[in-house]
Amino acid sequence: MHVDIYERFWMWGAGAIVAIFLGITAFAAISQGRVPPSHAETVDPRNVWTDPRFAERGVKTNPDGSVEVTMVALMFAFQPNEIRVPAGTPVTFRLTSADVLHGFQIIGTNANTMLVPGYVSQFTTEFDRPGQYLIVCNEYCGLSHQGMFATLIVEEGE
Ligand code: CUA
């Protein structure tokens, strides 16, 4: 079978491009840990309030100075309703739902996740600008979905 030289050139060229892309992806994933954010941790949604991980909700400062926020979403509120974190410090959010699917978006920041009953959503972010931020539920969760919000206050770091 005769394959034209130019056809051959483009066949190998396309193959090389795919190989390069796969190589870059594998390099980033393996040596730099660049993978989609995932955190497969489960929790019994019926026992969220007594589960030791969620019994104490709010803001906690770790010995290394990093901050951890624990919150539970329920129809139609976030518990607690107001949190205060320092600016310029990594903040790890640990969130779950006590009933149905909810959303968790901090307006004006890159914080946005889904709260799936039975799972713990965890992500770490940093807030550079002090101020007051609105946290909204962005997944339709029932009749008062539009009234489900909380407040994040980012305070000037020391
Ligand atoms: Cu919770 Cu919408």
CSV table of N, CA and C and ligand atoms in Angstrom, one decimal:
chain,number,residue,atom,x,y,z
A,1,MET,N,0.9,-1.2,0.0
A,1,MET,CA,0.0,0.0,0.0
A,1,MET,C,0.9,1.2,0.0
A,2,HIS,N,0.5,2.1,-0.9
A,2,HIS,CA,1.4,3.4,-1.0
A,2,HIS,C,0.8,4.5,-0.1
A,3,VAL,N,1.6,5.0,0.8
A,3,VAL,CA,1.1,6.2,1.6
A,3,VAL,C,2.0,7.3,1.2
A,4,ASP,N,1.4,8.4,0.8
A,4,ASP,CA,2.1,9.6,0.3
A,4,ASP,C,3.0,10.1,1.4
A,5,ILE,N,4.1,10.6,1.0
A,5,ILE,CA,5.1,11.1,2.0
A,5,ILE,C,4.5,12.2,2.9
A,6,TYR,N,3.7,13.1,2.4
A,6,TYR,CA,3.1,14.1,3.2
A,6,TYR,C,2.1,13.5,4.2
A,7,GLU,N,1.3,12.5,3.7
A,7,GLU,CA,0.4,11.9,4.6
A,7,GLU,C,1.1,11.2,5.8
A,8,ARG,N,2.2,10.6,5.4
A,8,ARG,CA,3.0,9.9,6.4
A,8,ARG,C,3.5,10.9,7.4
A,9,PHE,N,4.0,12.1,6.9
A,9,PHE,CA,4.5,13.1,7.7
A,9,PHE,C,3.5,13.6,8.8
A,10,TRP,N,2.2,13.8,8.3
A,10,TRP,CA,1.2,14.3,9.2
A,10,TRP,C,0.7,13.3,10.1
A,11,MET,N,0.7,12.0,9.7
A,11,MET,CA,0.3,10.9,10.6
A,11,MET,C,1.3,10.8,11.8
A,12,TRP,N,2.6,10.8,11.5
A,12,TRP,CA,3.5,10.7,12.6
A,12,TRP,C,3.5,12.0,13.4
A,13,GLY,N,3.3,13.1,12.7
A,13,GLY,CA,3.2,14.4,13.4
A,13,GLY,C,2.1,14.4,14.4
A,14,ALA,N,0.9,14.0,14.0
A,14,ALA,CA,-0.2,14.0,14.9
A,14,ALA,C,0.0,13.0,16.1
A,15,GLY,N,0.6,11.9,15.8
A,15,GLY,CA,1.0,10.9,16.8
A,15,GLY,C,1.9,11.5,17.8
A,16,ALA,N,2.9,12.3,17.3
A,16,ALA,CA,3.9,12.9,18.2
A,16,ALA,C,3.3,13.9,19.1
A,17,ILE,N,2.4,14.7,18.5
A,17,ILE,CA,1.7,15.7,19.3
A,17,ILE,C,0.9,15.1,20.5
A,18,VAL,N,0.2,14.0,20.2
A,18,VAL,CA,-0.6,13.3,21.2
A,18,VAL,C,0.4,12.7,22.3
A,19,ALA,N,1.5,12.2,21.8
A,19,ALA,CA,2.5,11.6,22.8
A,19,ALA,C,3.0,12.7,23.7
A,20,ILE,N,3.3,13.9,23.1
A,20,ILE,CA,3.8,15.0,23.9
A,20,ILE,C,2.8,15.5,24.9
A,21,PHE,N,1.5,15.6,24.5
A,21,PHE,CA,0.5,16.0,25.4
A,21,PHE,C,0.3,15.0,26.6
A,22,LEU,N,0.3,13.7,26.3
A,22,LEU,CA,0.2,12.7,27.3
A,22,LEU,C,1.4,12.7,28.2
A,23,GLY,N,2.5,13.0,27.6
A,23,GLY,CA,3.7,13.1,28.4
A,23,GLY,C,3.7,14.2,29.4
A,24,ILE,N,3.3,15.4,29.0
A,24,ILE,CA,3.2,16.6,29.8
A,24,ILE,C,2.2,16.3,31.0
A,25,THR,N,1.0,15.7,30.6
A,25,THR,CA,0.0,15.4,31.6
A,25,THR,C,0.5,14.4,32.7
A,26,ALA,N,1.2,13.4,32.2
A,26,ALA,CA,1.7,12.4,33.1
A,26,ALA,C,2.8,13.0,34.0
A,27,PHE,N,3.7,13.9,33.4
A,27,PHE,CA,4.7,14.5,34.2
A,27,PHE,C,4.1,15.4,35.3
A,28,ALA,N,3.1,16.2,34.9
A,28,ALA,CA,2.5,17.1,35.9
A,28,ALA,C,1.8,16.3,37.0
A,29,ALA,N,1.1,15.2,36.6
A,29,ALA,CA,0.4,14.4,37.6
A,29,ALA,C,1.3,13.7,38.5
A,30,ILE,N,2.4,13.1,38.0
A,30,ILE,CA,3.2,12.2,38.8
A,30,ILE,C,4.3,13.1,39.6
A,31,SER,N,5.0,14.0,38.9
A,31,SER,CA,6.1,14.6,39.6
A,31,SER,C,5.6,15.9,40.3
A,32,GLN,N,4.5,16.5,39.9
A,32,GLN,CA,4.1,17.8,40.5
A,32,GLN,C,2.8,17.7,41.2
A,33,GLY,N,2.2,16.5,41.2
A,33,GLY,CA,1.0,16.3,42.0
A,33,GLY,C,-0.2,17.1,41.5
A,34,ARG,N,-0.2,17.5,40.2
A,34,ARG,CA,-1.3,18.3,39.7
A,34,ARG,C,-2.4,17.3,39.2
A,35,VAL,N,-3.4,17.1,40.1
A,35,VAL,CA,-4.5,16.2,39.8
A,35,VAL,C,-5.8,16.9,40.2
A,36,PRO,N,-6.9,16.5,39.6
A,36,PRO,CA,-8.1,17.2,40.0
A,36,PRO,C,-8.4,17.1,41.5
A,37,PRO,N,-8.9,18.1,42.1
A,37,PRO,CA,-9.1,18.1,43.6
A,37,PRO,C,-10.1,17.0,43.9
A,38,SER,N,-9.7,16.1,44.7
A,38,SER,CA,-10.6,15.0,45.1
A,38,SER,C,-10.3,14.6,46.5
A,39,HIS,N,-11.3,14.3,47.2
A,39,HIS,CA,-11.1,13.9,48.6
A,39,HIS,C,-12.2,13.0,48.9
A,40,ALA,N,-12.0,11.7,48.8
A,40,ALA,CA,-13.0,10.7,49.1
A,40,ALA,C,-13.1,10.3,50.5
A,41,GLU,N,-13.9,11.1,51.3
A,41,GLU,CA,-14.1,10.9,52.7
A,41,GLU,C,-15.6,10.8,52.9
A,42,THR,N,-16.0,9.8,53.6
A,42,THR,CA,-17.5,9.7,53.7
A,42,THR,C,-17.9,10.0,55.2
A,43,VAL,N,-19.2,10.3,55.3
A,43,VAL,CA,-19.7,10.5,56.7
A,43,VAL,C,-21.2,10.1,56.6
A,44,ASP,N,-21.7,9.5,57.7
A,44,ASP,CA,-23.1,9.1,57.7
A,44,ASP,C,-24.0,10.4,57.8
A,45,PRO,N,-24.7,10.7,56.8
A,45,PRO,CA,-25.5,12.0,56.9
A,45,PRO,C,-26.5,12.0,58.0
A,46,ARG,N,-27.0,10.9,58.5
A,46,ARG,CA,-27.9,10.8,59.6
A,46,ARG,C,-27.3,11.2,60.9
A,47,ASN,N,-25.9,11.0,61.0
A,47,ASN,CA,-25.2,11.2,62.3
A,47,ASN,C,-24.3,12.4,62.2
A,48,VAL,N,-24.5,13.3,61.2
A,48,VAL,CA,-23.5,14.4,61.0
A,48,VAL,C,-23.3,15.2,62.3
A,49,TRP,N,-24.4,15.5,63.0
A,49,TRP,CA,-24.3,16.4,64.2
A,49,TRP,C,-23.6,15.8,65.4
A,50,THR,N,-23.5,14.4,65.4
A,50,THR,CA,-22.8,13.8,66.5
A,50,THR,C,-21.5,13.2,66.1
A,51,ASP,N,-21.2,13.2,64.8
A,51,ASP,CA,-19.9,12.7,64.3
A,51,ASP,C,-18.8,13.6,64.9
A,52,PRO,N,-17.8,13.0,65.5
A,52,PRO,CA,-16.7,13.8,66.1
A,52,PRO,C,-16.1,14.8,65.1
A,53,ARG,N,-16.1,14.6,63.8
A,53,ARG,CA,-15.5,15.5,62.9
A,53,ARG,C,-16.4,16.7,62.7
A,54,PHE,N,-17.7,16.6,63.0
A,54,PHE,CA,-18.6,17.7,62.7
A,54,PHE,C,-19.3,18.2,63.9
A,55,ALA,N,-19.1,17.5,65.1
A,55,ALA,CA,-19.8,17.9,66.3
A,55,ALA,C,-19.4,19.3,66.7
A,56,GLU,N,-18.1,19.6,66.5
A,56,GLU,CA,-17.6,21.0,66.9
A,56,GLU,C,-17.4,21.7,65.6
A,57,ARG,N,-18.3,22.7,65.3
A,57,ARG,CA,-18.2,23.4,64.0
A,57,ARG,C,-17.6,24.8,64.3
A,58,GLY,N,-17.0,25.4,63.2
A,58,GLY,CA,-16.5,26.7,63.3
A,58,GLY,C,-15.1,26.8,62.9
A,59,VAL,N,-14.3,27.8,63.4
A,59,VAL,CA,-13.0,28.0,62.9
A,59,VAL,C,-12.0,27.6,64.0
A,60,LYS,N,-11.0,26.8,63.5
A,60,LYS,CA,-10.0,26.3,64.4
A,60,LYS,C,-8.6,26.6,63.9
A,61,THR,N,-7.7,27.1,64.7
A,61,THR,CA,-6.3,27.4,64.3
A,61,THR,C,-5.4,26.3,64.7
A,62,ASN,N,-4.7,25.7,63.7
A,62,ASN,CA,-3.8,24.6,64.0
A,62,ASN,C,-2.5,25.2,64.6
A,63,PRO,N,-1.7,24.3,65.3
A,63,PRO,CA,-0.4,24.8,65.8
A,63,PRO,C,0.5,25.4,64.8
A,64,ASP,N,0.4,24.9,63.5
A,64,ASP,CA,1.3,25.5,62.5
A,64,ASP,C,0.8,26.8,61.9
A,65,GLY,N,-0.3,27.3,62.4
A,65,GLY,CA,-0.8,28.6,62.0
A,65,GLY,C,-1.9,28.5,60.9
A,66,SER,N,-2.0,27.3,60.3
A,66,SER,CA,-3.1,27.2,59.3
A,66,SER,C,-4.4,27.1,60.0
A,67,VAL,N,-5.4,27.4,59.2
A,67,VAL,CA,-6.8,27.6,59.8
A,67,VAL,C,-7.7,26.5,59.1
A,68,GLU,N,-8.6,25.9,60.0
A,68,GLU,CA,-9.5,24.9,59.5
A,68,GLU,C,-10.9,25.4,59.8
A,69,VAL,N,-11.8,25.3,58.8
A,69,VAL,CA,-13.2,25.7,59.0
A,69,VAL,C,-14.1,24.5,58.8
A,70,THR,N,-14.9,24.2,59.8
A,70,THR,CA,-15.8,23.1,59.7
A,70,THR,C,-17.3,23.6,59.7
A,71,MET,N,-18.0,23.3,58.6
A,71,MET,CA,-19.4,23.8,58.5
A,71,MET,C,-20.3,22.6,58.0
A,72,VAL,N,-21.5,22.7,58.4
A,72,VAL,CA,-22.5,21.8,57.9
A,72,VAL,C,-23.7,22.6,57.2
A,73,ALA,N,-24.1,22.1,56.1
A,73,ALA,CA,-25.2,22.7,55.3
A,73,ALA,C,-26.4,21.9,55.6
A,74,LEU,N,-27.5,22.6,55.7
A,74,LEU,CA,-28.8,21.9,55.9
A,74,LEU,C,-29.9,22.8,55.3
A,75,MET,N,-31.1,22.2,55.1
A,75,MET,CA,-32.2,23.0,54.6
A,75,MET,C,-32.6,24.0,55.7
A,76,PHE,N,-32.5,25.3,55.6
A,76,PHE,CA,-31.9,26.1,54.5
A,76,PHE,C,-30.9,27.1,55.1
A,77,ALA,N,-29.8,26.5,55.7
A,77,ALA,CA,-28.8,27.4,56.3
A,77,ALA,C,-27.5,26.7,56.3
A,78,PHE,N,-26.5,27.5,56.7
A,78,PHE,CA,-25.1,26.9,57.0
A,78,PHE,C,-24.9,27.0,58.5
A,79,GLN,N,-24.3,26.0,59.1
A,79,GLN,CA,-24.0,26.0,60.5
A,79,GLN,C,-22.5,25.9,60.7
A,80,PRO,N,-21.8,26.9,61.3
A,80,PRO,CA,-22.3,28.2,61.7
A,80,PRO,C,-22.6,29.1,60.6
A,81,ASN,N,-23.3,30.2,60.9
A,81,ASN,CA,-23.8,31.1,59.9
A,81,ASN,C,-22.8,32.2,59.6
A,82,GLU,N,-21.8,32.4,60.5
A,82,GLU,CA,-20.8,33.4,60.3
A,82,GLU,C,-19.5,32.9,60.7
A,83,ILE,N,-18.5,33.1,59.8
A,83,ILE,CA,-17.1,32.6,60.2
A,83,ILE,C,-16.1,33.8,59.9
A,84,ARG,N,-15.1,33.8,60.8
A,84,ARG,CA,-14.0,34.8,60.6
A,84,ARG,C,-12.7,34.1,60.5
A,85,VAL,N,-12.0,34.5,59.4
A,85,VAL,CA,-10.7,33.9,59.1
A,85,VAL,C,-9.7,35.0,58.9
A,86,PRO,N,-8.4,34.8,59.1
A,86,PRO,CA,-7.4,35.8,58.9
A,86,PRO,C,-7.0,35.9,57.4
A,87,ALA,N,-6.6,37.0,56.9
A,87,ALA,CA,-6.2,37.2,55.5
A,87,ALA,C,-4.8,36.6,55.3
A,88,GLY,N,-4.5,36.2,54.1
A,88,GLY,CA,-3.2,35.7,53.8
A,88,GLY,C,-2.7,34.5,54.5
A,89,THR,N,-3.7,33.6,54.9
A,89,THR,CA,-3.4,32.4,55.6
A,89,THR,C,-4.1,31.3,54.9
A,90,PRO,N,-3.5,30.1,54.7
A,90,PRO,CA,-4.2,29.0,54.1
A,90,PRO,C,-5.4,28.5,55.0
A,91,VAL,N,-6.5,28.5,54.4
A,91,VAL,CA,-7.7,28.1,55.2
A,91,VAL,C,-8.3,26.8,54.5
A,92,THR,N,-8.4,25.7,55.3
A,92,THR,CA,-8.9,24.5,54.8
A,92,THR,C,-10.4,24.4,55.3
A,93,PHE,N,-11.3,24.2,54.3
A,93,PHE,CA,-12.7,24.1,54.6
A,93,PHE,C,-13.0,22.6,54.6
A,94,ARG,N,-13.8,22.2,55.6
A,94,ARG,CA,-14.3,20.8,55.7
A,94,ARG,C,-15.8,20.9,55.8
A,95,LEU,N,-16.5,20.4,54.8
A,95,LEU,CA,-17.9,20.7,54.7
A,95,LEU,C,-18.7,19.5,54.4
A,96,THR,N,-19.9,19.4,54.9
A,96,THR,CA,-20.8,18.3,54.4
A,96,THR,C,-22.3,18.8,54.6
A,97,SER,N,-23.2,17.9,54.1
A,97,SER,CA,-24.6,18.3,54.2
A,97,SER,C,-25.3,17.3,55.1
A,98,ALA,N,-26.3,17.8,55.9
A,98,ALA,CA,-27.0,17.0,56.8
A,98,ALA,C,-28.3,16.5,56.2
A,99,ASP,N,-28.6,16.9,55.0
A,99,ASP,CA,-29.8,16.4,54.3
A,99,ASP,C,-29.7,16.2,52.8
A,100,VAL,N,-29.8,17.2,52.0
A,100,VAL,CA,-29.8,17.0,50.6
A,100,VAL,C,-28.6,17.7,50.0
A,101,LEU,N,-28.5,17.7,48.7
A,101,LEU,CA,-27.4,18.3,47.9
A,101,LEU,C,-27.5,19.8,48.1
A,102,HIS,N,-26.4,20.4,48.5
A,102,HIS,CA,-26.3,21.9,48.6
A,102,HIS,C,-25.0,22.3,47.8
A,103,GLY,N,-24.9,23.6,47.6
A,103,GLY,CA,-23.7,24.2,47.1
A,103,GLY,C,-23.1,25.1,48.1
A,104,PHE,N,-21.8,25.4,47.8
A,104,PHE,CA,-21.1,26.3,48.8
A,104,PHE,C,-20.1,27.1,47.9
A,105,GLN,N,-20.5,28.4,47.7
A,105,GLN,CA,-19.7,29.3,46.9
A,105,GLN,C,-19.5,30.6,47.7
A,106,ILE,N,-18.2,31.0,47.8
A,106,ILE,CA,-17.9,32.2,48.4
A,106,ILE,C,-17.7,33.2,47.3
A,107,ILE,N,-18.7,34.2,47.2
A,107,ILE,CA,-18.7,35.1,46.1
A,107,ILE,C,-17.4,36.0,46.1
A,108,GLY,N,-16.9,36.1,44.9
A,108,GLY,CA,-15.7,36.9,44.7
A,108,GLY,C,-14.4,36.2,45.0
A,109,THR,N,-14.5,34.9,45.2
A,109,THR,CA,-13.2,34.1,45.5
A,109,THR,C,-13.3,32.9,44.6
A,110,ASN,N,-12.3,32.0,44.7
A,110,ASN,CA,-12.3,30.8,43.9
A,110,ASN,C,-12.9,29.6,44.7
A,111,ALA,N,-13.5,29.9,45.8
A,111,ALA,CA,-14.0,28.8,46.6
A,111,ALA,C,-15.4,28.5,46.1
A,112,ASN,N,-15.6,27.2,45.7
A,112,ASN,CA,-16.9,26.8,45.1
A,112,ASN,C,-16.9,25.3,45.1
A,113,THR,N,-17.8,24.7,45.8
A,113,THR,CA,-17.8,23.2,45.8
A,113,THR,C,-19.3,22.8,46.1
A,114,MET,N,-19.5,21.5,45.8
A,114,MET,CA,-20.8,20.9,46.0
A,114,MET,C,-20.8,20.2,47.4
A,115,LEU,N,-21.9,20.2,48.1
A,115,LEU,CA,-21.9,19.5,49.3
A,115,LEU,C,-22.9,18.3,49.1
A,116,VAL,N,-22.3,17.1,49.0
A,116,VAL,CA,-23.1,15.9,48.8
A,116,VAL,C,-23.4,15.2,50.1
A,117,PRO,N,-24.6,14.9,50.4
A,117,PRO,CA,-24.8,14.1,51.7
A,117,PRO,C,-24.1,12.8,51.6
A,118,GLY,N,-23.4,12.5,52.7
A,118,GLY,CA,-22.6,11.3,52.8
A,118,GLY,C,-21.1,11.5,52.5
A,119,TYR,N,-20.8,12.7,52.0
A,119,TYR,CA,-19.4,12.9,51.7
A,119,TYR,C,-18.9,14.2,52.3
A,120,VAL,N,-17.6,14.2,52.6
A,120,VAL,CA,-16.9,15.4,53.2
A,120,VAL,C,-16.3,16.1,52.0
A,121,SER,N,-16.6,17.4,51.8
A,121,SER,CA,-16.0,18.2,50.8
A,121,SER,C,-14.9,19.0,51.5
A,122,GLN,N,-13.6,18.9,50.9
A,122,GLN,CA,-12.5,19.5,51.5
A,122,GLN,C,-11.7,20.3,50.5
A,123,PHE,N,-11.4,21.5,50.8
A,123,PHE,CA,-10.4,22.2,49.9
A,123,PHE,C,-9.7,23.3,50.7
A,124,THR,N,-8.6,23.7,50.2
A,124,THR,CA,-7.8,24.8,50.9
A,124,THR,C,-7.6,26.0,50.0
A,125,THR,N,-7.9,27.1,50.5
A,125,THR,CA,-7.7,28.3,49.8
A,125,THR,C,-7.2,29.4,50.7
A,126,GLU,N,-6.9,30.6,50.1
A,126,GLU,CA,-6.3,31.7,50.9
A,126,GLU,C,-7.1,33.0,50.4
A,127,PHE,N,-7.4,33.8,51.4
A,127,PHE,CA,-8.1,35.1,51.1
A,127,PHE,C,-7.1,36.2,51.3
A,128,ASP,N,-6.8,37.0,50.2
A,128,ASP,CA,-5.8,38.0,50.3
A,128,ASP,C,-6.4,39.4,50.7
A,129,ARG,N,-7.7,39.6,50.3
A,129,ARG,CA,-8.3,40.9,50.6
A,129,ARG,C,-9.3,40.8,51.8
A,130,PRO,N,-9.0,41.5,52.9
A,130,PRO,CA,-9.9,41.5,54.0
A,130,PRO,C,-11.2,42.1,53.6
A,131,GLY,N,-12.3,41.7,54.3
A,131,GLY,CA,-13.6,42.2,54.0
A,131,GLY,C,-14.6,41.2,54.3
A,132,GLN,N,-15.9,41.5,53.9
A,132,GLN,CA,-17.0,40.6,54.2
A,132,GLN,C,-17.4,40.0,52.9
A,133,TYR,N,-17.6,38.7,52.9
A,133,TYR,CA,-17.9,37.9,51.7
A,133,TYR,C,-19.2,37.1,51.9
A,134,LEU,N,-19.9,37.0,50.9
A,134,LEU,CA,-21.2,36.3,50.9
A,134,LEU,C,-21.0,34.8,50.5
A,135,ILE,N,-21.5,33.9,51.4
A,135,ILE,CA,-21.4,32.5,51.0
A,135,ILE,C,-22.8,32.1,50.6
A,136,VAL,N,-23.0,31.5,49.4
A,136,VAL,CA,-24.3,31.1,49.0
A,136,VAL,C,-24.4,29.7,48.7
A,137,CYS,N,-25.6,29.1,48.7
A,137,CYS,CA,-25.9,27.8,48.3
A,137,CYS,C,-26.2,27.9,46.8
A,138,ASN,N,-25.5,27.3,45.9
A,138,ASN,CA,-25.7,27.5,44.5
A,138,ASN,C,-26.3,26.2,43.8
A,139,GLU,N,-26.8,25.3,44.6
A,139,GLU,CA,-27.5,24.1,44.1
A,139,GLU,C,-28.9,24.2,44.6
A,140,TYR,N,-29.9,24.0,43.7
A,140,TYR,CA,-31.3,24.1,44.2
A,140,TYR,C,-31.6,23.0,45.2
A,141,CYS,N,-32.0,23.4,46.4
A,141,CYS,CA,-32.1,22.4,47.4
A,141,CYS,C,-33.5,22.3,48.0
A,142,GLY,N,-34.4,23.2,47.5
A,142,GLY,CA,-35.8,23.2,48.1
A,142,GLY,C,-36.4,24.5,48.1
A,143,LEU,N,-37.6,24.7,48.7
A,143,LEU,CA,-38.4,25.9,48.6
A,143,LEU,C,-37.7,27.2,49.0
A,144,SER,N,-36.8,27.1,50.0
A,144,SER,CA,-36.1,28.3,50.5
A,144,SER,C,-34.7,28.3,50.1
A,145,HIS,N,-34.3,27.7,49.0
A,145,HIS,CA,-33.0,27.6,48.5
A,145,HIS,C,-32.4,29.0,48.4
A,146,GLN,N,-33.2,30.0,47.9
A,146,GLN,CA,-32.7,31.3,47.6
A,146,GLN,C,-32.4,32.1,48.9
A,147,GLY,N,-32.8,31.6,50.1
A,147,GLY,CA,-32.5,32.2,51.3
A,147,GLY,C,-31.4,31.6,52.1
A,148,MET,N,-30.7,30.7,51.5
A,148,MET,CA,-29.7,29.9,52.1
A,148,MET,C,-28.3,30.6,51.9
A,149,PHE,N,-27.8,31.3,52.9
A,149,PHE,CA,-26.5,32.0,52.8
A,149,PHE,C,-25.8,32.1,54.1
A,150,ALA,N,-24.6,32.4,54.1
A,150,ALA,CA,-23.8,32.7,55.3
A,150,ALA,C,-22.8,33.8,55.0
A,151,THR,N,-22.1,34.2,56.1
A,151,THR,CA,-21.1,35.3,55.9
A,151,THR,C,-19.7,34.9,56.3
A,152,LEU,N,-18.8,35.3,55.4
A,152,LEU,CA,-17.4,35.0,55.7
A,152,LEU,C,-16.7,36.4,55.9
A,153,ILE,N,-16.1,36.6,57.1
A,153,ILE,CA,-15.4,37.8,57.3
A,153,ILE,C,-13.9,37.5,57.3
A,154,VAL,N,-13.2,38.2,56.4
A,154,VAL,CA,-11.7,38.0,56.3
A,154,VAL,C,-11.1,39.2,57.0
A,155,GLU,N,-10.4,38.9,58.1
A,155,GLU,CA,-9.8,39.9,58.9
A,155,GLU,C,-8.3,40.1,58.6
A,156,GLU,N,-7.9,41.4,58.8
A,156,GLU,CA,-6.5,41.7,58.5
A,156,GLU,C,-5.6,40.8,59.3
A,157,GLY,N,-4.6,40.2,58.6
A,157,GLY,CA,-3.7,39.3,59.4
A,157,GLY,C,-2.8,40.1,60.3
A,158,GLU,N,-2.3,39.4,61.3
A,158,GLU,CA,-1.4,40.1,62.2
A,158,GLU,C,0.0,40.2,61.7
B,1,CUA,CU1,-29.0,24.7,49.9
B,1,CUA,CU2,-29.8,25.6,47.8
